[in-house]
GROMACS .gro file of C-alpha atoms in nm:
model
  394
    1UNK     CA    1  13.122  11.187  10.622
    2UNK     CA    2  12.781  11.196  10.788
    3UNK     CA    3  12.483  11.293  10.578
    4UNK     CA    4  12.261  11.574  10.702
    5UNK     CA    5  11.883  11.585  10.698
    6UNK     CA    6  11.693  11.896  10.799
    7UNK     CA    7  11.348  11.797  10.922
    8UNK     CA    8  11.078  12.060  10.907
    9UNK     CA    9  10.787  11.987  11.140
   10UNK     CA   10  10.463  12.177  11.088
   11UNK     CA   11  10.159  12.174  11.315
   12UNK     CA   12   9.927  11.874  11.303
   13UNK     CA   13   9.837  11.574  11.513
   14UNK     CA   14  10.087  11.363  11.315
   15UNK     CA   15  10.375  11.558  11.471
   16UNK     CA   16  10.434  11.279  11.722
   17UNK     CA   17  10.517  11.042  11.434
   18UNK     CA   18  10.798  11.275  11.330
   19UNK     CA   19  10.978  11.173  11.648
   20UNK     CA   20  11.009  10.821  11.508
   21UNK     CA   21  11.146  10.962  11.182
   22UNK     CA   22  11.423  11.133  11.377
   23UNK     CA   23  11.496  10.816  11.573
   24UNK     CA   24  11.514  10.599  11.260
   25UNK     CA   25  11.742  10.843  11.079
   26UNK     CA   26  11.979  10.878  11.374
   27UNK     CA   27  12.001  10.498  11.402
   28UNK     CA   28  12.119  10.498  11.039
   29UNK     CA   29  12.404  10.732  11.132
   30UNK     CA   30  12.245  11.044  10.984
   31UNK     CA   31  12.269  11.386  11.148
   32UNK     CA   32  11.926  11.547  11.192
   33UNK     CA   33  11.847  11.913  11.255
   34UNK     CA   34  11.486  11.994  11.335
   35UNK     CA   35  11.296  12.312  11.259
   36UNK     CA   36  10.952  12.341  11.419
   37UNK     CA   37  10.674  12.584  11.349
   38UNK     CA   38  10.512  12.747  11.652
   39UNK     CA   39  10.196  12.543  11.602
   40UNK     CA   40  10.400  12.219  11.594
   41UNK     CA   41  10.531  12.297  11.943
   42UNK     CA   42  10.173  12.287  12.071
   43UNK     CA   43  10.163  11.913  11.995
   44UNK     CA   44  10.516  11.802  12.090
   45UNK     CA   45  10.781  11.996  12.280
   46UNK     CA   46  11.110  12.090  12.110
   47UNK     CA   47  11.290  11.908  12.394
   48UNK     CA   48  11.159  11.574  12.262
   49UNK     CA   49  11.315  11.633  11.920
   50UNK     CA   50  11.631  11.770  12.079
   51UNK     CA   51  11.671  11.458  12.293
   52UNK     CA   52  11.637  11.224  11.995
   53UNK     CA   53  11.845  11.425  11.748
   54UNK     CA   54  12.109  11.543  11.998
   55UNK     CA   55  12.091  11.880  11.822
   56UNK     CA   56  11.931  12.209  11.923
   57UNK     CA   57  11.585  12.256  11.775
   58UNK     CA   58  11.509  12.579  11.589
   59UNK     CA   59  11.169  12.742  11.626
   60UNK     CA   60  11.200  13.120  11.638
   61UNK     CA   61  11.369  13.328  11.368
   62UNK     CA   62  11.443  13.610  11.607
   63UNK     CA   63  11.565  13.422  11.912
   64UNK     CA   64  11.929  13.490  12.000
   65UNK     CA   65  12.133  13.231  11.806
   66UNK     CA   66  12.355  12.973  11.979
   67UNK     CA   67  12.629  13.030  11.722
   68UNK     CA   68  12.736  13.333  11.515
   69UNK     CA   69  12.565  13.236  11.191
   70UNK     CA   70  12.247  13.319  11.006
   71UNK     CA   71  12.050  13.012  11.105
   72UNK     CA   72  11.811  12.974  10.816
   73UNK     CA   73  12.102  13.008  10.571
   74UNK     CA   74  12.335  12.772  10.759
   75UNK     CA   75  12.068  12.501  10.790
   76UNK     CA   76  11.965  12.549  10.427
   77UNK     CA   77  12.324  12.496  10.312
   78UNK     CA   78  12.386  12.209  10.555
   79UNK     CA   79  12.100  11.993  10.428
   80UNK     CA   80  12.164  11.700  10.197
   81UNK     CA   81  11.789  11.638  10.206
   82UNK     CA   82  11.522  11.872  10.343
   83UNK     CA   83  11.221  11.677  10.467
   84UNK     CA   84  10.896  11.844  10.575
   85UNK     CA   85  10.700  11.590  10.778
   86UNK     CA   86  10.423  11.630  10.859
   87UNK     CA   87  10.350  11.891  10.594
   88UNK     CA   88  10.027  12.081  10.653
   89UNK     CA   89   9.818  12.261  10.391
   90UNK     CA   90   9.954  12.582  10.543
   91UNK     CA   91  10.326  12.515  10.482
   92UNK     CA   92  10.254  12.371  10.137
   93UNK     CA   93  10.057  12.682  10.047
   94UNK     CA   94  10.325  12.916  10.181
   95UNK     CA   95  10.606  12.761   9.983
   96UNK     CA   96  10.396  12.728   9.667
   97UNK     CA   97  10.323  13.100   9.677
   98UNK     CA   98  10.666  13.226   9.781
   99UNK     CA   99  10.574  13.323  10.137
  100UNK     CA  100  10.866  13.310  10.382
  101UNK     CA  101  10.744  13.444  10.717
  102UNK     CA  102  10.887  13.198  10.971
  103UNK     CA  103  11.199  12.989  11.020
  104UNK     CA  104  11.070  12.682  10.836
  105UNK     CA  105  10.934  12.854  10.524
  106UNK     CA  106  11.238  13.085  10.508
  107UNK     CA  107  11.485  12.797  10.528
  108UNK     CA  108  11.300  12.599  10.261
  109UNK     CA  109  11.323  12.901  10.032
  110UNK     CA  110  11.698  12.928  10.095
  111UNK     CA  111  11.797  12.566  10.038
  112UNK     CA  112  11.921  12.407   9.717
  113UNK     CA  113  11.885  12.057   9.860
  114UNK     CA  114  11.614  11.814   9.752
  115UNK     CA  115  11.296  11.911   9.938
  116UNK     CA  116  11.041  11.642  10.020
  117UNK     CA  117  10.696  11.703  10.165
  118UNK     CA  118  10.505  11.429  10.350
  119UNK     CA  119  10.152  11.572  10.381
  120UNK     CA  120   9.912  11.490  10.663
  121UNK     CA  121   9.570  11.652  10.687
  122UNK     CA  122   9.195  11.604  10.680
  123UNK     CA  123   9.068  11.436  10.363
  124UNK     CA  124   8.860  11.735  10.257
  125UNK     CA  125   9.159  11.966  10.302
  126UNK     CA  126   9.387  11.735  10.107
  127UNK     CA  127   9.138  11.702   9.821
  128UNK     CA  128   9.062  12.075   9.815
  129UNK     CA  129   9.142  12.205   9.464
  130UNK     CA  130   9.356  12.486   9.608
  131UNK     CA  131   9.576  12.242   9.801
  132UNK     CA  132   9.600  12.009   9.501
  133UNK     CA  133   9.692  12.303   9.278
  134UNK     CA  134   9.966  12.406   9.525
  135UNK     CA  135  10.102  12.050   9.527
  136UNK     CA  136  10.098  12.037   9.147
  137UNK     CA  137  10.276  12.372   9.132
  138UNK     CA  138  10.549  12.261   9.373
  139UNK     CA  139  10.600  11.935   9.183
  140UNK     CA  140  10.652  12.135   8.864
  141UNK     CA  141  10.938  12.317   9.041
  142UNK     CA  142  11.104  11.989   9.140
  143UNK     CA  143  10.975  11.954   9.494
  144UNK     CA  144  10.888  11.596   9.580
  145UNK     CA  145  10.589  11.456   9.766
  146UNK     CA  146  10.564  11.138   9.970
  147UNK     CA  147  10.193  11.092   9.920
  148UNK     CA  148   9.966  11.032  10.218
  149UNK     CA  149   9.777  10.705  10.243
  150UNK     CA  150   9.409  10.629  10.297
  151UNK     CA  151   9.284  10.537  10.641
  152UNK     CA  152   9.108  10.656  10.951
  153UNK     CA  153   9.217  11.009  11.041
  154UNK     CA  154   9.239  11.175  11.381
  155UNK     CA  155   8.923  11.373  11.305
  156UNK     CA  156   8.729  11.047  11.274
  157UNK     CA  157   8.682  11.050  10.898
  158UNK     CA  158   8.827  10.791  10.663
  159UNK     CA  159   9.002  10.873  10.338
  160UNK     CA  160   9.318  11.014  10.183
  161UNK     CA  161   9.540  11.239  10.394
  162UNK     CA  162   9.675  10.995  10.652
  163UNK     CA  163  10.047  11.043  10.721
  164UNK     CA  164  10.261  10.781  10.550
  165UNK     CA  165  10.444  10.547  10.790
  166UNK     CA  166  10.772  10.679  10.934
  167UNK     CA  167  10.947  10.368  10.799
  168UNK     CA  168  10.834  10.439  10.443
  169UNK     CA  169  10.928  10.806  10.470
  170UNK     CA  170  11.275  10.725  10.604
  171UNK     CA  171  11.317  10.462  10.333
  172UNK     CA  172  11.256  10.729  10.068
  173UNK     CA  173  11.501  10.968  10.233
  174UNK     CA  174  11.768  10.699  10.248
  175UNK     CA  175  11.714  10.631   9.879
  176UNK     CA  176  11.786  10.996   9.805
  177UNK     CA  177  12.096  11.002  10.025
  178UNK     CA  178  12.248  10.687   9.877
  179UNK     CA  179  12.579  10.772   9.710
  180UNK     CA  180  12.624  10.471   9.482
  181UNK     CA  181  12.424  10.526   9.163
  182UNK     CA  182  12.593  10.261   8.949
  183UNK     CA  183  12.268  10.100   8.832
  184UNK     CA  184  12.113  10.405   8.668
  185UNK     CA  185  11.892  10.309   8.373
  186UNK     CA  186  11.949   9.937   8.437
  187UNK     CA  187  11.650   9.702   8.449
  188UNK     CA  188  11.673   9.468   8.748
  189UNK     CA  189  11.431   9.183   8.821
  190UNK     CA  190  11.425   9.030   9.168
  191UNK     CA  191  11.209   8.743   9.290
  192UNK     CA  192  11.140   8.707   9.660
  193UNK     CA  193  10.943   8.515   9.918
  194UNK     CA  194  10.785   8.171   9.893
  195UNK     CA  195  10.541   8.029   9.642
  196UNK     CA  196  10.251   7.802   9.730
  197UNK     CA  197  10.131   7.475   9.573
  198UNK     CA  198   9.754   7.441   9.627
  199UNK     CA  199   9.611   7.102   9.725
  200UNK     CA  200   9.246   7.208   9.741
  201UNK     CA  201   9.063   7.542   9.786
  202UNK     CA  202   9.178   7.573  10.149
  203UNK     CA  203   9.508   7.380  10.171
  204UNK     CA  204   9.849   7.427  10.017
  205UNK     CA  205  10.214   7.351  10.079
  206UNK     CA  206  10.477   7.620  10.103
  207UNK     CA  207  10.805   7.694  10.281
  208UNK     CA  208  10.947   7.918  10.552
  209UNK     CA  209  11.079   8.200  10.333
  210UNK     CA  210  10.979   8.547  10.456
  211UNK     CA  211  11.110   8.742  10.155
  212UNK     CA  212  11.336   8.964  10.367
  213UNK     CA  213  11.649   8.891  10.164
  214UNK     CA  214  11.480   8.957   9.830
  215UNK     CA  215  11.316   9.278   9.953
  216UNK     CA  216  11.654   9.401  10.083
  217UNK     CA  217  11.806   9.331   9.740
  218UNK     CA  218  11.522   9.519   9.569
  219UNK     CA  219  11.575   9.825   9.790
  220UNK     CA  220  11.949   9.818   9.728
  221UNK     CA  221  11.900   9.805   9.351
  222UNK     CA  222  11.647  10.088   9.371
  223UNK     CA  223  11.881  10.300   9.585
  224UNK     CA  224  12.155  10.254   9.325
  225UNK     CA  225  11.927  10.397   9.057
  226UNK     CA  226  11.791  10.085   8.887
  227UNK     CA  227  11.445  10.034   8.743
  228UNK     CA  228  11.340   9.753   8.976
  229UNK     CA  229  11.071   9.493   8.932
  230UNK     CA  230  11.012   9.284   9.243
  231UNK     CA  231  10.811   8.967   9.179
  232UNK     CA  232  10.702   8.854   9.521
  233UNK     CA  233  10.532   8.550   9.663
  234UNK     CA  234  10.310   8.589   9.973
  235UNK     CA  235  10.489   8.786  10.247
  236UNK     CA  236  10.399   9.009  10.540
  237UNK     CA  237  10.653   9.274  10.435
  238UNK     CA  238  10.570   9.634  10.350
  239UNK     CA  239  10.587   9.704   9.979
  240UNK     CA  240  10.897   9.918   9.909
  241UNK     CA  241  10.844  10.261   9.754
  242UNK     CA  242  10.958  10.334   9.398
  243UNK     CA  243  10.969   9.966   9.310
  244UNK     CA  244  10.738   9.791   9.064
  245UNK     CA  245  10.596   9.513   9.282
  246UNK     CA  246  10.410   9.221   9.126
  247UNK     CA  247  10.237   8.983   9.368
  248UNK     CA  248  10.213   8.616   9.274
  249UNK     CA  249  10.125   8.297   9.458
  250UNK     CA  250  10.229   7.992   9.259
  251UNK     CA  251  10.537   7.869   9.076
  252UNK     CA  252  10.354   7.902   8.745
  253UNK     CA  253  10.255   8.263   8.813
  254UNK     CA  254  10.610   8.357   8.911
  255UNK     CA  255  10.750   8.185   8.604
  256UNK     CA  256  10.517   8.374   8.369
  257UNK     CA  257  10.594   8.714   8.522
  258UNK     CA  258  10.971   8.660   8.507
  259UNK     CA  259  10.976   8.516   8.154
  260UNK     CA  260  10.761   8.801   8.021
  261UNK     CA  261  11.020   9.056   8.141
  262UNK     CA  262  11.341   8.860   8.097
  263UNK     CA  263  11.440   8.984   7.751
  264UNK     CA  264  11.454   9.347   7.867
  265UNK     CA  265  11.639   9.273   8.191
  266UNK     CA  266  12.002   9.358   8.261
  267UNK     CA  267  12.024   9.172   8.594
  268UNK     CA  268  11.795   8.900   8.729
  269UNK     CA  269  11.830   8.786   9.089
  270UNK     CA  270  11.623   8.480   9.181
  271UNK     CA  271  11.613   8.490   9.560
  272UNK     CA  272  11.261   8.346   9.589
  273UNK     CA  273  11.213   8.007   9.751
  274UNK     CA  274  11.005   7.856   9.472
  275UNK     CA  275  10.807   7.535   9.530
  276UNK     CA  276  10.983   7.247   9.352
  277UNK     CA  277  10.683   7.015   9.370
  278UNK     CA  278  10.307   7.043   9.340
  279UNK     CA  279  10.018   6.799   9.387
  280UNK     CA  280   9.965   6.580   9.083
  281UNK     CA  281   9.590   6.625   9.113
  282UNK     CA  282   9.432   6.943   9.247
  283UNK     CA  283   9.095   6.895   9.414
  284UNK     CA  284   8.843   7.162   9.312
  285UNK     CA  285   8.643   7.078   9.624
  286UNK     CA  286   8.769   7.078   9.980
  287UNK     CA  287   8.901   6.733  10.071
  288UNK     CA  288   8.685   6.611  10.359
  289UNK     CA  289   8.842   6.451  10.661
  290UNK     CA  290   8.803   6.075  10.654
  291UNK     CA  291   8.872   5.793  10.896
  292UNK     CA  292   9.204   5.691  10.744
  293UNK     CA  293   9.524   5.866  10.639
  294UNK     CA  294   9.548   6.103  10.344
  295UNK     CA  295   9.808   6.059  10.075
  296UNK     CA  296   9.893   6.329   9.822
  297UNK     CA  297  10.109   6.248   9.521
  298UNK     CA  298  10.348   6.526   9.414
  299UNK     CA  299  10.511   6.595   9.078
  300UNK     CA  300  10.796   6.825   8.975
  301UNK     CA  301  10.702   7.186   8.913
  302UNK     CA  302  10.873   7.435   8.680
  303UNK     CA  303  11.246   7.492   8.722
  304UNK     CA  304  11.234   7.866   8.656
  305UNK     CA  305  11.604   7.925   8.713
  306UNK     CA  306  11.702   7.649   8.472
  307UNK     CA  307  11.479   7.796   8.203
  308UNK     CA  308  11.626   8.143   8.254
  309UNK     CA  309  11.976   7.998   8.231
  310UNK     CA  310  11.886   7.836   7.896
  311UNK     CA  311  11.740   8.164   7.765
  312UNK     CA  312  12.019   8.388   7.894
  313UNK     CA  313  12.197   8.611   7.644
  314UNK     CA  314  12.316   8.948   7.778
  315UNK     CA  315  12.163   8.919   8.125
  316UNK     CA  316  12.353   8.871   8.448
  317UNK     CA  317  12.175   8.583   8.621
  318UNK     CA  318  12.206   8.527   8.996
  319UNK     CA  319  12.059   8.235   9.187
  320UNK     CA  320  12.029   8.142   9.554
  321UNK     CA  321  12.101   7.808   9.719
  322UNK     CA  322  11.948   7.740  10.059
  323UNK     CA  323  12.121   7.425  10.178
  324UNK     CA  324  12.127   7.210  10.492
  325UNK     CA  325  12.439   7.013  10.397
  326UNK     CA  326  12.736   7.025  10.158
  327UNK     CA  327  12.677   7.397  10.113
  328UNK     CA  328  12.955   7.488   9.872
  329UNK     CA  329  12.938   7.166   9.668
  330UNK     CA  330  12.561   7.184   9.615
  331UNK     CA  331  12.575   7.554   9.530
  332UNK     CA  332  12.855   7.504   9.276
  333UNK     CA  333  12.662   7.222   9.110
  334UNK     CA  334  12.356   7.446   9.080
  335UNK     CA  335  12.567   7.732   8.941
  336UNK     CA  336  12.703   7.512   8.664
  337UNK     CA  337  12.387   7.317   8.579
  338UNK     CA  338  12.172   7.625   8.549
  339UNK     CA  339  12.420   7.848   8.362
  340UNK     CA  340  12.435   8.115   8.633
  341UNK     CA  341  12.681   8.399   8.665
  342UNK     CA  342  12.665   8.401   9.044
  343UNK     CA  343  12.504   8.198   9.319
  344UNK     CA  344  12.448   8.303   9.680
  345UNK     CA  345  12.464   8.006   9.916
  346UNK     CA  346  12.345   8.007  10.274
  347UNK     CA  347  12.316   7.740  10.542
  348UNK     CA  348  11.951   7.713  10.653
  349UNK     CA  349  12.044   7.515  10.965
  350UNK     CA  350  12.214   7.817  11.128
  351UNK     CA  351  12.009   7.934  11.425
  352UNK     CA  352  12.088   8.306  11.398
  353UNK     CA  353  12.076   8.365  11.020
  354UNK     CA  354  11.859   8.272  10.723
  355UNK     CA  355  11.481   8.234  10.727
  356UNK     CA  356  11.296   8.506  10.926
  357UNK     CA  357  11.623   8.651  11.058
  358UNK     CA  358  11.735   9.008  10.999
  359UNK     CA  359  12.085   8.875  10.929
  360UNK     CA  360  12.247   8.632  10.690
  361UNK     CA  361  12.581   8.461  10.634
  362UNK     CA  362  12.660   8.355  10.278
  363UNK     CA  363  12.913   8.233  10.027
  364UNK     CA  364  12.897   8.396   9.684
  365UNK     CA  365  13.033   8.181   9.403
  366UNK     CA  366  13.086   8.300   9.047
  367UNK     CA  367  13.112   8.134   8.708
  368UNK     CA  368  13.475   8.254   8.684
  369UNK     CA  369  13.564   8.060   9.000
  370UNK     CA  370  13.560   8.348   9.248
  371UNK     CA  371  13.454   8.265   9.603
  372UNK     CA  372  13.357   8.537   9.850
  373UNK     CA  373  13.262   8.462  10.210
  374UNK     CA  374  13.038   8.715  10.384
  375UNK     CA  375  13.018   8.657  10.758
  376UNK     CA  376  12.709   8.735  10.960
  377UNK     CA  377  12.571   9.077  10.873
  378UNK     CA  378  12.237   9.240  10.803
  379UNK     CA  379  12.053   9.136  10.488
  380UNK     CA  380  12.081   9.497  10.372
  381UNK     CA  381  12.462   9.474  10.389
  382UNK     CA  382  12.453   9.137  10.214
  383UNK     CA  383  12.254   9.302   9.934
  384UNK     CA  384  12.501   9.590   9.909
  385UNK     CA  385  12.798   9.352   9.894
  386UNK     CA  386  12.622   9.140   9.632
  387UNK     CA  387  12.586   9.432   9.391
  388UNK     CA  388  12.944   9.545   9.458
  389UNK     CA  389  13.055   9.200   9.349
  390UNK     CA  390  12.824   9.184   9.046
  391UNK     CA  391  12.929   9.530   8.923
  392UNK     CA  392  13.300   9.493   8.990
  393UNK     CA  393  13.501   9.576   8.673
  394UNK     CA  394  13.189   9.584   8.456
   0.00000   0.00000   0.00000
């Protein structure tokens, strides 16, 4: 059954970004009903939201209804999540003080769904003690806020109050809508991305990992209710909300962060592409270009996964194997040598999956000799399947 989001749009220059929120939600198969304040319609027409949502847009409480129902009650009851984005100081103040004088404020008052506000306003307005007191009051009643970020605002000033990105807002809504909550109160550690091995202050070696698979796994664990720690090498990915993200660069840094948290972990998924080798001698000064060739001698770096396998007690330990040949054989060897519970193997030579791709195709092998083949699908679906397999009959 489709999930329903009611999107309340109040008047501010960030209204145009709410169009992208509707588009992203609809692409995820979610039904969206939009309620606009009169001032919001001065920035973007209701027809724009209607075209994207494929639903009539509600603006006026007293306009003749399209169906025989009390609209603010029917929308209030229909919502699985009620999102107000952008949320102005005006709508925040109304709800905080029990004022219900238009369709949006009235419907918010009538709903029992989770209500989320994504504020967007001038910095001075956002920091005004009255606005902050209204936000604090609403939070005490269980209303949730997707905090604005700092940046340059439409008025030309720079500071807090900038509307959070539509992607981040939708990500938070999807987290709330997610039905599987089978990881509640579980501590999950995920490593993602590459690590680097410095040669001198300006040069290093690394690999082609983008971190997309690990970040997808982190979001899936978070959506299922886990307490997630994501230990990430350098990536260009947006940091996921409601995840404890620790940024590292080197193998040694990643090792230390994982080991320090390992004892309290329930599940550890090592999807990072960790550097296996590092220069034997690091040059503290930049190596100057000479006339001849340059040779760098490399030595083995830490085998983090092997150490975790040796330390493992109650934890479920999952590794990844990125292979260019003998995929299953190499993955099975790694599973056994490193005392893993599961290993996810993927062929890095495939042109349409793997590094930098939005999709993946994997074989999941287990220590009890199970073998699951997942054909090409999004990395988000791979992540969902992975946890289904890990949690099966546990």
